[in-house]
Coordinates of C-alpha atoms and ligand atoms in Angstrom, one line a residue:
Chain A
M9 CA 66.8 89.9 67.8
L10 CA 65.6 87.1 65.6
E11 CA 63.3 88.2 62.6
V12 CA 60.7 85.5 61.6
R13 CA 58.7 86.9 58.6
H14 CA 56.6 84.9 56.2
L15 CA 58.3 82.0 56.9
A16 CA 57.7 78.9 54.7
A17 CA 59.4 76.1 54.7
G18 CA 58.3 72.2 53.3
Y19 CA 59.2 68.4 52.8
H20 CA 59.3 67.7 48.8
G21 CA 56.4 67.5 48.2
L22 CA 54.6 68.4 51.5
V23 CA 54.3 71.8 53.7
A24 CA 55.3 71.6 57.1
L25 CA 55.0 76.1 57.7
A26 CA 53.0 78.1 56.1
D27 CA 53.2 82.0 55.7
V28 CA 55.4 81.7 60.0
S29 CA 56.2 85.9 61.7
F30 CA 57.0 85.8 65.3
G31 CA 60.4 87.4 66.9
V32 CA 61.9 87.2 69.7
A33 CA 63.3 90.2 70.9
A34 CA 67.1 90.3 73.0
G35 CA 66.9 88.1 76.7
E36 CA 63.4 86.8 75.9
I37 CA 62.0 83.3 76.1
L38 CA 59.6 82.3 73.5
V39 CA 57.4 79.0 73.7
V40 CA 56.1 76.9 70.7
A41 CA 53.5 74.9 71.1
G42 CA 51.2 72.6 69.2
A43 CA 50.6 69.1 68.3
N44 CA 52.2 66.4 67.2
G45 CA 53.4 68.1 63.7
A46 CA 52.4 71.2 64.6
G47 CA 55.2 71.9 62.7
K48 CA 57.6 73.2 65.6
S49 CA 60.4 71.3 64.7
T50 CA 60.2 72.8 61.2
V51 CA 60.4 76.3 62.7
L52 CA 63.5 75.9 65.3
K53 CA 65.1 74.2 61.9
T54 CA 64.6 75.9 59.0
V55 CA 66.2 79.0 61.2
A56 CA 69.1 76.8 62.4
G57 CA 69.7 76.2 58.9
V58 CA 68.8 72.6 58.9
V59 CA 65.4 72.3 56.8
P60 CA 65.9 75.9 54.1
A61 CA 63.4 78.6 53.8
R62 CA 61.0 78.2 50.7
S63 CA 59.5 81.8 51.4
G64 CA 59.7 84.6 53.7
T65 CA 63.1 86.2 55.1
I66 CA 64.5 85.1 58.6
T67 CA 67.1 88.4 60.5
F68 CA 69.3 87.8 62.6
D69 CA 70.8 90.8 64.6
G70 CA 69.0 92.6 61.2
A71 CA 70.5 90.5 58.9
R72 CA 69.5 87.7 56.4
I73 CA 70.6 84.4 57.6
D74 CA 67.4 82.3 55.2
H75 CA 70.8 80.8 52.8
L76 CA 72.9 80.4 54.8
A77 CA 74.3 76.8 55.9
A78 CA 73.3 75.7 59.6
H79 CA 77.6 76.1 60.7
R80 CA 77.3 80.1 59.5
I81 CA 74.0 80.4 61.4
T82 CA 76.1 78.2 64.4
R83 CA 79.6 80.8 63.8
L84 CA 76.1 84.0 64.2
G85 CA 75.4 82.7 67.4
M86 CA 73.1 80.9 67.5
A87 CA 72.4 77.3 69.1
F88 CA 70.4 75.0 68.7
V89 CA 69.3 71.6 70.0
P90 CA 67.9 69.2 67.9
E91 CA 64.6 66.8 69.1
E92 CA 67.4 63.9 67.9
R93 CA 70.6 66.1 70.2
R94 CA 72.8 64.4 68.4
L95 CA 75.9 64.5 70.4
F96 CA 78.6 62.2 69.2
P97 CA 78.2 58.6 70.7
R98 CA 81.2 57.4 71.0
M99 CA 83.2 60.7 71.9
T100 CA 83.5 61.0 76.1
V101 CA 81.4 63.8 77.6
R102 CA 84.1 66.3 77.5
D103 CA 85.2 65.8 73.8
N104 CA 81.9 66.9 73.2
L105 CA 81.8 70.1 75.0
R106 CA 85.5 70.5 73.8
L107 CA 83.5 69.8 70.7
G108 CA 81.4 72.8 71.3
S109 CA 83.9 75.1 71.8
Y110 CA 85.5 74.4 68.5
L111 CA 85.3 78.2 67.2
H112 CA 87.0 79.4 69.9
R113 CA 90.9 79.5 70.2
R114 CA 91.1 81.8 73.7
R115 CA 91.0 79.8 76.4
A116 CA 89.3 81.8 78.6
D117 CA 86.0 81.8 75.6
R118 CA 86.6 77.7 76.4
E119 CA 87.1 77.4 80.1
A120 CA 84.5 80.5 81.1
P121 CA 81.4 78.9 79.2
L122 CA 82.8 75.2 79.9
A123 CA 81.9 76.4 84.1
T124 CA 79.1 78.0 83.7
V125 CA 77.8 74.6 81.8
L126 CA 79.3 72.1 84.8
R127 CA 77.4 74.7 87.2
L128 CA 73.8 74.3 85.3
F129 CA 75.1 70.3 85.6
P130 CA 76.6 69.6 88.0
R131 CA 76.0 65.9 87.1
L132 CA 77.7 66.2 83.5
E133 CA 81.0 66.9 86.0
E134 CA 81.0 63.3 87.6
R135 CA 80.8 61.6 83.9
M136 CA 82.8 63.8 82.3
D137 CA 85.1 60.2 80.7
Q138 CA 82.3 58.8 79.4
L139 CA 80.9 57.7 76.6
A140 CA 77.8 60.2 75.6
A141 CA 76.3 57.0 74.4
T142 CA 76.1 55.4 78.1
L143 CA 74.4 58.8 80.2
S144 CA 71.0 58.8 80.6
G145 CA 68.4 60.2 78.7
G146 CA 67.9 63.5 80.9
E147 CA 72.2 63.2 80.5
Q148 CA 71.8 63.3 77.5
Q149 CA 69.9 66.1 77.3
M150 CA 72.2 67.7 79.4
L151 CA 74.8 67.4 77.9
A152 CA 72.8 68.2 74.4
I153 CA 72.8 71.7 76.2
G154 CA 75.6 71.5 77.4
R155 CA 77.7 71.4 73.9
A156 CA 75.0 74.0 72.7
L157 CA 76.1 76.3 75.6
M158 CA 79.4 76.1 75.1
T159 CA 79.3 77.6 71.1
R160 CA 78.8 81.0 73.3
P161 CA 75.8 81.9 72.3
R162 CA 73.9 84.7 72.1
L163 CA 70.3 82.4 71.0
L164 CA 69.8 79.0 72.2
M165 CA 66.9 77.3 70.8
L166 CA 65.5 74.3 72.3
D167 CA 63.2 71.6 70.7
E168 CA 61.5 70.0 73.3
P169 CA 65.0 69.3 75.8
S170 CA 61.3 68.0 78.3
Q171 CA 60.5 65.3 75.9
G172 CA 61.4 61.3 77.3
I173 CA 62.8 62.2 80.4
M174 CA 62.0 61.6 84.5
P175 CA 59.8 64.6 85.7
R176 CA 62.7 65.3 88.3
L177 CA 65.0 65.6 86.0
V178 CA 62.6 67.1 83.5
A179 CA 62.3 70.2 86.8
E180 CA 65.9 70.2 86.8
I181 CA 66.0 70.9 83.0
F182 CA 64.0 74.1 83.2
R183 CA 65.8 74.8 86.4
A184 CA 68.6 75.6 84.4
I185 CA 67.2 77.1 81.1
E186 CA 65.6 80.3 83.8
E187 CA 69.2 80.6 85.0
V188 CA 70.4 81.0 81.2
R189 CA 67.9 83.7 80.4
R190 CA 69.0 84.8 83.8
A191 CA 73.3 84.4 82.3
G192 CA 71.5 86.8 79.4
I193 CA 70.6 84.6 76.5
T194 CA 67.5 84.4 74.6
I195 CA 65.5 81.4 74.1
L196 CA 63.3 80.0 71.0
L197 CA 62.2 76.1 73.4
V198 CA 59.6 74.3 71.8
E199 CA 58.1 72.4 74.3
Q200 CA 54.0 70.1 74.1
R201 CA 54.6 70.4 78.0
L202 CA 53.0 73.8 77.7
T203 CA 52.2 75.3 81.8
E204 CA 56.0 75.0 82.5
S205 CA 57.0 76.8 79.8
L206 CA 54.6 79.3 80.0
A207 CA 55.8 79.9 83.8
I208 CA 59.4 80.9 82.7
A209 CA 58.0 82.1 78.6
D210 CA 58.0 85.9 77.8
K211 CA 56.2 84.7 74.7
A212 CA 54.4 81.9 73.2
I213 CA 53.1 80.9 69.8
I214 CA 51.2 77.4 69.2
L215 CA 50.9 76.1 65.8
R216 CA 48.5 73.8 64.1
T217 CA 49.1 72.4 60.8
G218 CA 51.7 75.5 59.5
R219 CA 50.5 78.3 61.2
I220 CA 50.2 80.2 64.2
V221 CA 47.0 80.2 66.0
V222 CA 48.1 81.9 68.5
A223 CA 50.6 84.3 69.7
G224 CA 51.4 86.6 73.1
T225 CA 52.7 87.3 75.8
A226 CA 52.8 84.0 78.1
A227 CA 49.5 85.5 79.8
E228 CA 47.8 86.3 77.4
V229 CA 49.1 83.2 75.1
R230 CA 47.4 81.3 79.6
A231 CA 44.4 83.2 79.4
N232 CA 43.0 82.0 76.1
P233 CA 39.9 80.5 76.2
E234 CA 40.6 77.8 73.6
V235 CA 44.2 76.9 74.5
R236 CA 43.0 76.5 77.9
S237 CA 40.3 74.0 76.7
A238 CA 42.5 72.6 74.0
Y239 CA 46.7 72.5 75.3
L240 CA 46.6 73.0 78.8
G241 CA 42.9 70.2 79.8
M242 CA 41.2 72.7 81.2
Chain B
M13 CA 115.6 25.9 57.5
T14 CA 117.8 27.3 60.2
A15 CA 116.3 29.3 63.2
Q16 CA 118.0 32.7 61.4
I17 CA 116.7 32.1 57.9
V18 CA 113.1 32.0 60.0
L19 CA 114.0 35.9 61.6
Q20 CA 115.6 37.1 58.1
V21 CA 112.2 36.1 57.3
L22 CA 109.9 37.5 59.9
L23 CA 112.0 41.2 59.8
S24 CA 111.8 41.2 57.1
G25 CA 108.0 40.9 56.0
L26 CA 107.7 42.7 59.4
L27 CA 108.8 45.3 57.7
M28 CA 107.4 45.2 54.4
G29 CA 104.3 44.8 55.9
L30 CA 104.2 48.2 57.8
I31 CA 105.1 49.6 54.4
Y32 CA 101.8 48.2 53.5
A33 CA 100.4 49.5 56.3
L34 CA 101.3 53.3 55.2
V35 CA 100.3 52.7 51.4
A36 CA 96.9 51.2 53.2
S37 CA 96.5 54.2 55.9
G38 CA 95.5 57.1 53.6
L39 CA 92.9 54.5 52.1
A40 CA 91.1 53.4 55.3
L41 CA 90.9 56.9 56.9
I42 CA 89.0 58.1 54.1
F43 CA 86.7 55.7 53.8
G44 CA 86.5 56.1 58.1
L45 CA 86.3 59.7 57.8
M46 CA 82.8 59.3 55.2
D47 CA 82.1 55.6 54.1
V48 CA 83.5 56.5 50.6
V49 CA 85.9 54.3 49.1
N50 CA 88.4 56.3 47.0
F51 CA 89.4 53.0 44.5
A52 CA 91.9 55.6 42.1
H53 CA 92.9 55.2 45.0
G54 CA 96.6 53.1 44.3
D55 CA 96.5 56.0 41.0
F56 CA 97.1 58.7 43.6
L57 CA 99.8 56.2 44.7
M58 CA 100.9 56.9 40.5
V59 CA 100.8 60.0 41.1
A60 CA 102.2 60.6 43.9
M61 CA 105.6 58.6 42.9
Y62 CA 105.8 60.5 39.3
A63 CA 105.5 63.7 41.1
L64 CA 108.9 62.9 43.0
F65 CA 110.3 61.5 39.8
V66 CA 109.4 65.2 38.4
L67 CA 110.7 66.4 41.5
V68 CA 114.0 64.4 41.7
A69 CA 114.1 65.0 38.7
M70 CA 114.5 68.4 38.4
S71 CA 116.2 69.7 41.4
G72 CA 118.5 66.9 42.0
A73 CA 117.6 66.5 45.3
D74 CA 117.8 62.8 47.7
P75 CA 114.0 61.1 47.2
L76 CA 113.1 61.0 50.8
L77 CA 114.5 64.2 51.2
L78 CA 112.2 65.3 49.5
A79 CA 109.3 63.1 50.4
P80 CA 107.9 65.4 52.5
V81 CA 107.4 68.0 49.4
V82 CA 105.9 65.1 48.1
T83 CA 103.3 64.4 50.6
L84 CA 102.3 68.1 50.7
V85 CA 101.5 68.2 47.0
L86 CA 99.6 65.0 47.6
F87 CA 97.3 66.7 50.6
A88 CA 96.7 69.9 48.0
F89 CA 95.7 66.2 45.2
G90 CA 93.5 65.1 47.3
A91 CA 91.4 68.0 48.7
A92 CA 91.3 69.9 45.1
I93 CA 90.2 66.1 44.4
Y94 CA 87.0 66.3 47.2
L95 CA 86.1 69.6 46.4
G96 CA 86.6 69.6 42.7
I97 CA 84.6 65.5 42.0
V98 CA 84.1 63.9 45.2
R99 CA 82.0 66.0 47.0
F100 CA 79.0 66.5 43.7
A101 CA 79.2 62.6 43.7
M102 CA 78.0 62.5 47.1
R103 CA 75.2 64.7 47.0
V104 CA 73.7 62.3 44.5
Q105 CA 70.1 61.1 46.0
T106 CA 69.7 57.4 43.9
N107 CA 72.3 55.1 43.9
R108 CA 75.1 57.5 45.3
G109 CA 77.4 54.3 46.6
M110 CA 77.7 52.9 42.7
V111 CA 78.0 56.8 41.6
Q112 CA 80.7 56.7 44.0
V113 CA 82.9 53.5 43.3
F114 CA 82.1 54.7 39.1
T115 CA 83.7 58.4 40.1
T116 CA 86.9 57.7 41.4
F117 CA 87.1 54.6 39.7
G118 CA 86.5 56.2 36.4
L119 CA 89.1 59.3 38.2
G120 CA 91.5 56.4 38.8
L121 CA 91.5 55.6 34.9
L122 CA 91.4 59.1 34.2
L123 CA 95.4 59.4 36.0
Q124 CA 96.3 56.2 34.1
G125 CA 95.6 57.8 30.4
L126 CA 97.4 60.8 31.4
A127 CA 100.1 59.4 32.8
Q128 CA 100.2 57.2 29.7
T129 CA 100.6 60.4 27.1
I130 CA 102.6 62.6 29.1
F131 CA 105.3 59.9 30.7
T132 CA 104.4 56.6 28.3
P133 CA 104.6 53.5 29.2
D134 CA 107.7 53.1 30.0
Y135 CA 109.2 52.4 33.3
R136 CA 111.1 55.0 34.7
S137 CA 113.1 54.8 38.8
V138 CA 114.7 58.0 41.2
D139 CA 118.4 57.8 41.9
G140 CA 116.9 55.9 45.0
G141 CA 119.4 58.4 47.3
I142 CA 121.4 57.5 50.6
V143 CA 119.2 54.4 50.7
A144 CA 119.7 52.8 47.3
G145 CA 121.7 50.0 47.6
K146 CA 122.6 50.1 50.9
S147 CA 121.2 47.4 53.9
V148 CA 121.3 47.1 57.9
A149 CA 123.0 43.5 59.0
L150 CA 122.3 42.2 62.7
G151 CA 124.0 39.7 63.4
G152 CA 123.8 37.7 59.6
I153 CA 120.6 39.1 59.0
I154 CA 120.5 41.5 56.7
L155 CA 117.9 44.2 55.7
P156 CA 117.6 46.6 52.6
M157 CA 117.9 50.0 54.1
P158 CA 115.2 51.6 51.9
H159 CA 113.3 49.1 53.4
V160 CA 114.0 49.8 57.3
V161 CA 113.7 53.5 56.9
G162 CA 110.2 52.7 54.9
A163 CA 109.7 50.8 58.1
L164 CA 110.3 53.7 60.0
I165 CA 108.7 56.5 58.7
S166 CA 106.1 54.2 58.3
L167 CA 106.1 54.0 62.8
A168 CA 106.2 57.9 62.5
A169 CA 103.6 58.7 60.5
F170 CA 101.4 56.1 62.0
G171 CA 102.5 58.4 65.6
L172 CA 102.1 61.7 64.0
I173 CA 98.5 60.5 62.7
W174 CA 97.7 59.2 66.6
L175 CA 98.5 62.4 67.7
L176 CA 96.9 64.4 65.6
I177 CA 93.6 61.9 66.0
N178 CA 93.7 62.5 70.0
R179 CA 95.8 65.6 70.9
T180 CA 94.8 68.0 68.2
D181 CA 91.1 69.5 67.8
L182 CA 90.9 69.2 63.8
G183 CA 91.8 64.9 65.0
K184 CA 88.2 65.8 67.0
A185 CA 86.6 67.6 64.1
L186 CA 87.3 64.6 62.1
E187 CA 85.8 61.9 65.0
A188 CA 83.0 64.0 65.3
T189 CA 82.7 64.0 61.5
R190 CA 83.0 60.1 61.5
E191 CA 80.2 59.8 64.7
D192 CA 77.7 62.3 62.6
A193 CA 78.5 64.5 59.6
D194 CA 75.1 66.3 59.8
A195 CA 76.0 67.4 63.5
V196 CA 79.4 69.1 63.4
A197 CA 77.3 72.2 61.9
L198 CA 76.1 72.6 65.5
V199 CA 78.9 73.0 66.8
G200 CA 80.0 75.2 63.9
I201 CA 81.9 72.6 61.7
D202 CA 82.1 72.5 57.9
R203 CA 81.5 69.2 56.7
N204 CA 82.4 69.6 53.8
R205 CA 86.0 71.6 55.3
V206 CA 86.4 68.4 57.5
F207 CA 85.6 66.3 54.8
A208 CA 87.9 68.0 51.6
I209 CA 91.0 68.3 55.2
G210 CA 90.6 64.5 55.2
W211 CA 91.3 64.0 51.1
G212 CA 94.5 66.4 52.2
L213 CA 95.4 63.8 54.5
G214 CA 94.4 60.5 53.0
S215 CA 96.4 61.2 50.3
A216 CA 99.1 63.0 52.2
L217 CA 100.1 59.6 53.9
V218 CA 100.1 58.1 50.1
G219 CA 101.9 60.7 48.9
L220 CA 104.3 59.8 52.4
S221 CA 104.6 55.4 51.0
A222 CA 105.2 56.6 47.9
S223 CA 108.5 57.8 48.6
I224 CA 109.4 55.0 50.5
L225 CA 108.3 53.1 46.9
A226 CA 110.6 54.8 44.7
T227 CA 113.5 54.5 46.2
F228 CA 112.6 50.5 45.1
F229 CA 110.3 50.3 43.5
Y230 CA 109.6 50.9 39.4
I231 CA 107.5 54.2 38.2
F232 CA 105.2 52.8 35.8
P233 CA 101.2 54.2 35.2
G234 CA 100.4 50.8 35.6
V235 CA 102.3 50.8 39.5
G236 CA 99.5 52.3 40.9
N237 CA 97.6 48.3 40.5
S238 CA 100.9 46.6 42.3
F239 CA 99.7 47.3 45.9
V240 CA 96.1 49.0 45.8
L241 CA 94.9 45.2 45.2
I242 CA 96.9 44.3 48.9
A243 CA 96.0 48.2 50.0
F244 CA 92.1 46.7 49.9
V245 CA 93.3 43.4 51.6
T246 CA 95.1 45.5 54.4
V247 CA 91.4 47.8 55.3
A248 CA 90.0 45.2 55.1
L249 CA 92.0 43.3 57.3
G250 CA 92.2 45.7 59.4
G251 CA 88.2 46.5 59.8
F252 CA 87.3 49.2 57.1
G253 CA 87.6 52.4 58.6
S254 CA 90.4 51.8 61.3
V255 CA 93.9 53.3 60.8
Y256 CA 95.1 51.6 63.6
G257 CA 94.1 47.8 62.1
A258 CA 95.2 49.3 58.8
L259 CA 98.6 48.6 61.0
A260 CA 98.4 45.2 62.1
A261 CA 96.9 44.6 59.4
G262 CA 99.1 45.9 56.9
V263 CA 101.8 44.2 59.5
L264 CA 100.6 40.5 60.2
I265 CA 99.8 40.7 55.5
G266 CA 104.0 41.3 55.6
L267 CA 104.4 38.3 57.7
I268 CA 102.0 35.7 55.6
E269 CA 103.7 36.9 52.9
A270 CA 107.3 36.6 53.5
M271 CA 106.1 33.0 54.9
T272 CA 104.5 31.9 52.0
A273 CA 107.2 32.5 49.7
L274 CA 109.7 31.4 52.7
L275 CA 107.3 27.7 53.1
V276 CA 105.4 27.5 50.1
A277 CA 106.9 29.4 46.3
P278 CA 108.3 32.6 46.6
S279 CA 106.2 33.6 43.3
L280 CA 102.9 32.0 45.3
K281 CA 103.8 34.7 48.3
M282 CA 100.1 36.2 48.1
L283 CA 98.5 33.2 47.5
G284 CA 98.9 32.9 51.9
V285 CA 97.0 37.1 51.9
F286 CA 94.2 35.8 50.2
A287 CA 93.7 32.7 52.1
V288 CA 93.4 34.1 55.2
Y289 CA 92.2 37.4 54.0
L290 CA 89.3 34.9 52.1
A291 CA 89.7 33.0 55.5
V292 CA 88.7 36.9 57.6
V293 CA 85.9 37.8 55.5
T294 CA 84.5 34.2 55.9
F295 CA 84.7 34.0 59.4
R296 CA 85.0 37.6 60.8
P297 CA 83.6 40.3 58.0
R298 CA 84.1 42.6 60.5
G299 CA 87.6 42.3 59.6
L300 CA 89.9 42.1 62.7
F301 CA 89.7 45.0 64.1
G302 CA 86.5 46.9 63.0
S303 CA 84.6 47.3 65.5
M304 CA 81.2 48.8 63.6
Ligands
ATP416 N1 61.9 64.9 57.4 C1 60.9 65.1 56.9 N2 60.4 64.5 56.0 C2 58.8 64.9 55.5 N3 58.4 65.0 56.4 C3 58.3 65.5 57.0 C4 59.8 65.4 57.7 N4 59.5 66.1 59.3 C5 59.2 66.5 59.0 N5 57.9 66.1 58.5 C6 56.9 66.3 58.5 O1 56.5 68.2 59.1 C7 55.0 68.1 59.5 C8 56.2 69.4 60.4 O2 57.2 68.1 61.5 P1 57.5 68.5 62.8 O3 58.4 67.7 63.2 O4 58.3 70.0 62.7 O5 56.1 68.7 63.4 P2 56.0 68.6 65.4 O6 55.1 70.1 65.8 O7 58.0 69.8 66.0 O8 55.8 67.2 66.2 P3 56.3 66.1 67.0 O9 55.7 67.6 68.3 O10 56.0 65.1 66.8 O11 58.0 67.1 67.8 C9 54.2 66.9 59.6 O12 53.5 66.3 58.9 C10 55.8 65.5 59.9 O13 55.3 64.9 59.3
MG417 MG1 59.1 67.7 67.1

């Protein structure tokens, strides 16, 4: 579904990604892991069109999407939840979700994902009229994922959804991610919590200073001796 | 001084204030949406008044009937100015604020120059149509019809803006873009399109106010300068970028202006306005209704 080939990207003079290649098949969860500053977020930002690709290609369902503006990529069915979440803070939960379905004109295309989101995250329903800024960190993450799901994506990109969230909510978010995949949505997940992510992933890549150092199925990556010592603390 | 005179003055001030509010609303809308101050605001007003002048000359129709046409023309004009000029001024990396100031200011000078060339500096006027020369008498109070109609149109326009912002998807997109213009792409919204629509709407409001002003004011290349200062004071007083703040501030300015004219001297009517403005920016720099 998504193919990334020889991707390079960076900021000003700095090279953040060099020769990154991977693919995600429909219905899969691919985890992107690595230390701070390894380039995980840059992978998602480049695929989402937020950061331009310097070289290499990105294709979605066979069509080139590098060089497309970010809003066009969303319209193709790829939703991105950035690390900073980027909610509309002084708008209500309801309006944030409603904006997620901005592209959909038919009532059914708005109501069906809303029902899904509220089933996944029941606490959002209790807070529909609250301003997004007043939500807790975990609730904001739920809203950010919810808003992304409202666009009815086929591919969902999540950047460290567990960051800064208390453990009980982390479990809830991982459960939600699994359920989203069960609904047929492909997932590209950036995470530092490797154990939990590998438990739900099909495949994983590990980045170090902008290059892929380990790639394989979740089981292969878990069994990799280097990964065990450096990332899983075993 | 009788109560009737005071009431007469307050009501006239209120009407003029509502018109000032409408003149300022487009400036507030654009600033609120994208933090760009349109220094050509007054010249947009001038363009709109000449557009009305030409339309009236061509069709012979009543200027107020042509108001919707001028409003639409200015929508297209504003959107085109954004897409053709302002968009590029926003892309610069260094000194963006200054570039925007000089771009819109220069645009204003250009428009004035074009108006001089095409229409000469002569004062023009449109036949005020059905409202011209009429007035409304309430008890002993007499109010000029163009002001009454203008104030009612202004209120209706603010009502429509409220509906647009609170009841439509486009309104939500405007609000979201105002909050975080980079984040709207995450829900598939093209920020440039929203900005263009914002410039269109802001300019459409200018078009509407020009149609009102032209029923009782002369048209000349510098006519925008007569109103733009009050518009800037209104927007600053209302809290930069708040459309409803502009409504309240416009009314306040109309009232202060009228009271100063009555209590001090008509020729000094703007003095009271600027005194209040200075007091507000000194003690409450975010404006009366600004949230920030
Ligand atoms: N906006 C930016 N401007 C300049 N450099 C940046 C920017 N964003 C990231 N970088 C740099 O690019 C490199 C990769 O950053 P990236 O954010 O992709 O890492 P990451 O793996 O997501 O890290 P983290 O775990 O801290 O989120 C880092 O060296 C970082 O300092
Ligand atoms: Mg990151």
